[in-house]
Amino acid sequence: MRRTVVIFLTLLVLTGIIAQANHYLTTRHIYLFVGGLFVTFAALRLPFGAGFGAVALGGLLLDSTLPVRFGTLTLLFVTAYTVIFNMRDRLPREETAVRVLVALISNLALFLVLSFVLVGDAPSPGSAWLRLFFDLLCSQIVIALIGPWFFALQDRALLLARTEPITLD
């Protein structure tokens, strides 16, 4: 249970940072989505139950702050978590570059699925795609830049919380 709470608290920190960045970027009409960072570390490093709980709580947190049907992001996050968790034995999980790459790919998938779900509500869906792709590009750049820091934060948070050693099998 301690791992779930610690990882959720790091996701809470990330939510605050990205919310503040999005607040400052509203004048430039840019929106950052970093859902890939919400699922990657837990899927690659934690046991299934602890990671699933942290990702589900993170999804509920974002569901409460974004204008989507409640549970949409939670469902997307736990689905991405399950897919990555089932593929993690084939990946060198300790490598930061691999973690960032997995975060980028999962963010791309989450962003596209969420965009397809929400673009139907737009007044002119055709014109929304250019802005969405620009937001995706900005989001991917942000993930590539802050991903290593965030994964180190999560590693250090688990260490400071004195959780037992994490097994990678």
PDB file of C-alpha atoms in Angstrom, residues 36-109:
ATOM      1  CA  GLY A  36       2.355   8.770 -20.571  1.00  0.00           C
ATOM      2  CA  LEU A  37       4.275   9.811 -17.471  1.00  0.00           C
ATOM      3  CA  PHE A  38       1.325   8.761 -15.310  1.00  0.00           C
ATOM      4  CA  VAL A  39       1.525   5.116 -16.373  1.00  0.00           C
ATOM      5  CA  THR A  40       5.103   4.360 -17.366  1.00  0.00           C
ATOM      6  CA  PHE A  41       7.033   4.156 -14.102  1.00  0.00           C
ATOM      7  CA  ALA A  42       4.344   2.154 -12.316  1.00  0.00           C
ATOM      8  CA  ALA A  43       3.997  -0.261 -15.226  1.00  0.00           C
ATOM      9  CA  LEU A  44       7.732  -0.827 -15.577  1.00  0.00           C
ATOM     10  CA  ARG A  45       8.777  -0.960 -11.921  1.00  0.00           C
ATOM     11  CA  LEU A  46       5.956  -1.847  -9.521  1.00  0.00           C
ATOM     12  CA  PRO A  47       4.044  -5.052  -8.849  1.00  0.00           C
ATOM     13  CA  PHE A  48       0.703  -5.166 -10.633  1.00  0.00           C
ATOM     14  CA  GLY A  49      -1.560  -4.306  -7.690  1.00  0.00           C
ATOM     15  CA  ALA A  50       0.469  -1.385  -6.361  1.00  0.00           C
ATOM     16  CA  GLY A  51       0.981   0.107  -9.815  1.00  0.00           C
ATOM     17  CA  PHE A  52      -2.628  -0.395 -10.826  1.00  0.00           C
ATOM     18  CA  GLY A  53      -3.825   1.423  -7.721  1.00  0.00           C
ATOM     19  CA  ALA A  54      -1.472   4.361  -8.249  1.00  0.00           C
ATOM     20  CA  VAL A  55      -2.389   4.696 -11.931  1.00  0.00           C
ATOM     21  CA  ALA A  56      -6.121   4.428 -11.187  1.00  0.00           C
ATOM     22  CA  LEU A  57      -5.869   7.125  -8.517  1.00  0.00           C
ATOM     23  CA  GLY A  58      -3.870   9.311 -10.908  1.00  0.00           C
ATOM     24  CA  GLY A  59      -6.530   8.822 -13.566  1.00  0.00           C
ATOM     25  CA  LEU A  60      -9.259   9.779 -11.124  1.00  0.00           C
ATOM     26  CA  LEU A  61      -7.252  12.859 -10.176  1.00  0.00           C
ATOM     27  CA  LEU A  62      -7.060  13.997 -13.806  1.00  0.00           C
ATOM     28  CA  ASP A  63     -10.694  13.058 -14.419  1.00  0.00           C
ATOM     29  CA  SER A  64     -11.661  15.489 -11.696  1.00  0.00           C
ATOM     30  CA  THR A  65      -9.722  18.355 -13.277  1.00  0.00           C
ATOM     31  CA  LEU A  66     -10.443  17.923 -16.989  1.00  0.00           C
ATOM     32  CA  PRO A  67     -13.698  18.416 -18.898  1.00  0.00           C
ATOM     33  CA  VAL A  68     -14.229  14.733 -19.744  1.00  0.00           C
ATOM     34  CA  ARG A  69     -16.766  12.186 -18.581  1.00  0.00           C
ATOM     35  CA  PHE A  70     -15.692  10.976 -15.187  1.00  0.00           C
ATOM     36  CA  GLY A  71     -13.720   7.754 -15.537  1.00  0.00           C
ATOM     37  CA  THR A  72     -12.551   8.338 -19.110  1.00  0.00           C
ATOM     38  CA  LEU A  73      -8.919   8.984 -18.250  1.00  0.00           C
ATOM     39  CA  THR A  74      -8.948   6.362 -15.522  1.00  0.00           C
ATOM     40  CA  LEU A  75     -10.078   3.738 -18.031  1.00  0.00           C
ATOM     41  CA  LEU A  76      -7.470   4.867 -20.566  1.00  0.00           C
ATOM     42  CA  PHE A  77      -4.693   4.932 -17.967  1.00  0.00           C
ATOM     43  CA  VAL A  78      -5.398   1.486 -16.528  1.00  0.00           C
ATOM     44  CA  THR A  79      -5.650   0.055 -20.041  1.00  0.00           C
ATOM     45  CA  ALA A  80      -2.278   1.554 -21.000  1.00  0.00           C
ATOM     46  CA  TYR A  81      -0.845   0.396 -17.674  1.00  0.00           C
ATOM     47  CA  THR A  82      -1.991  -3.177 -18.295  1.00  0.00           C
ATOM     48  CA  VAL A  83      -0.564  -3.234 -21.833  1.00  0.00           C
ATOM     49  CA  ILE A  84       2.818  -1.862 -20.718  1.00  0.00           C
ATOM     50  CA  PHE A  85       2.896  -4.142 -17.660  1.00  0.00           C
ATOM     51  CA  ASN A  86       2.382  -7.194 -19.876  1.00  0.00           C
ATOM     52  CA  MET A  87       5.188  -6.076 -22.219  1.00  0.00           C
ATOM     53  CA  ARG A  88       7.697  -5.058 -19.544  1.00  0.00           C
ATOM     54  CA  ASP A  89       9.582  -8.361 -19.440  1.00  0.00           C
ATOM     55  CA  ARG A  90      10.785  -7.708 -22.988  1.00  0.00           C
ATOM     56  CA  LEU A  91      12.159  -4.255 -22.170  1.00  0.00           C
ATOM     57  CA  PRO A  92      15.348  -3.153 -20.387  1.00  0.00           C
ATOM     58  CA  ARG A  93      13.332  -1.397 -17.671  1.00  0.00           C
ATOM     59  CA  GLU A  94      16.246   0.085 -15.772  1.00  0.00           C
ATOM     60  CA  GLU A  95      17.337   2.269 -18.695  1.00  0.00           C
ATOM     61  CA  THR A  96      16.135   5.843 -18.499  1.00  0.00           C
ATOM     62  CA  ALA A  97      16.029   6.153 -22.286  1.00  0.00           C
ATOM     63  CA  VAL A  98      13.717   3.141 -22.505  1.00  0.00           C
ATOM     64  CA  ARG A  99      11.439   4.603 -19.839  1.00  0.00           C
ATOM     65  CA  VAL A 100      11.245   7.899 -21.718  1.00  0.00           C
ATOM     66  CA  LEU A 101      10.575   6.100 -25.005  1.00  0.00           C
ATOM     67  CA  VAL A 102       7.786   4.053 -23.411  1.00  0.00           C
ATOM     68  CA  ALA A 103       6.347   7.258 -21.913  1.00  0.00           C
ATOM     69  CA  LEU A 104       6.424   8.956 -25.325  1.00  0.00           C
ATOM     70  CA  ILE A 105       4.730   6.046 -27.097  1.00  0.00           C
ATOM     71  CA  SER A 106       2.087   5.634 -24.401  1.00  0.00           C
ATOM     72  CA  ASN A 107       1.458   9.390 -24.346  1.00  0.00           C
ATOM     73  CA  LEU A 108       0.996   9.363 -28.120  1.00  0.00           C
ATOM     74  CA  ALA A 109      -1.519   6.517 -27.880  1.00  0.00           C
TER      75      ALA A 109
END
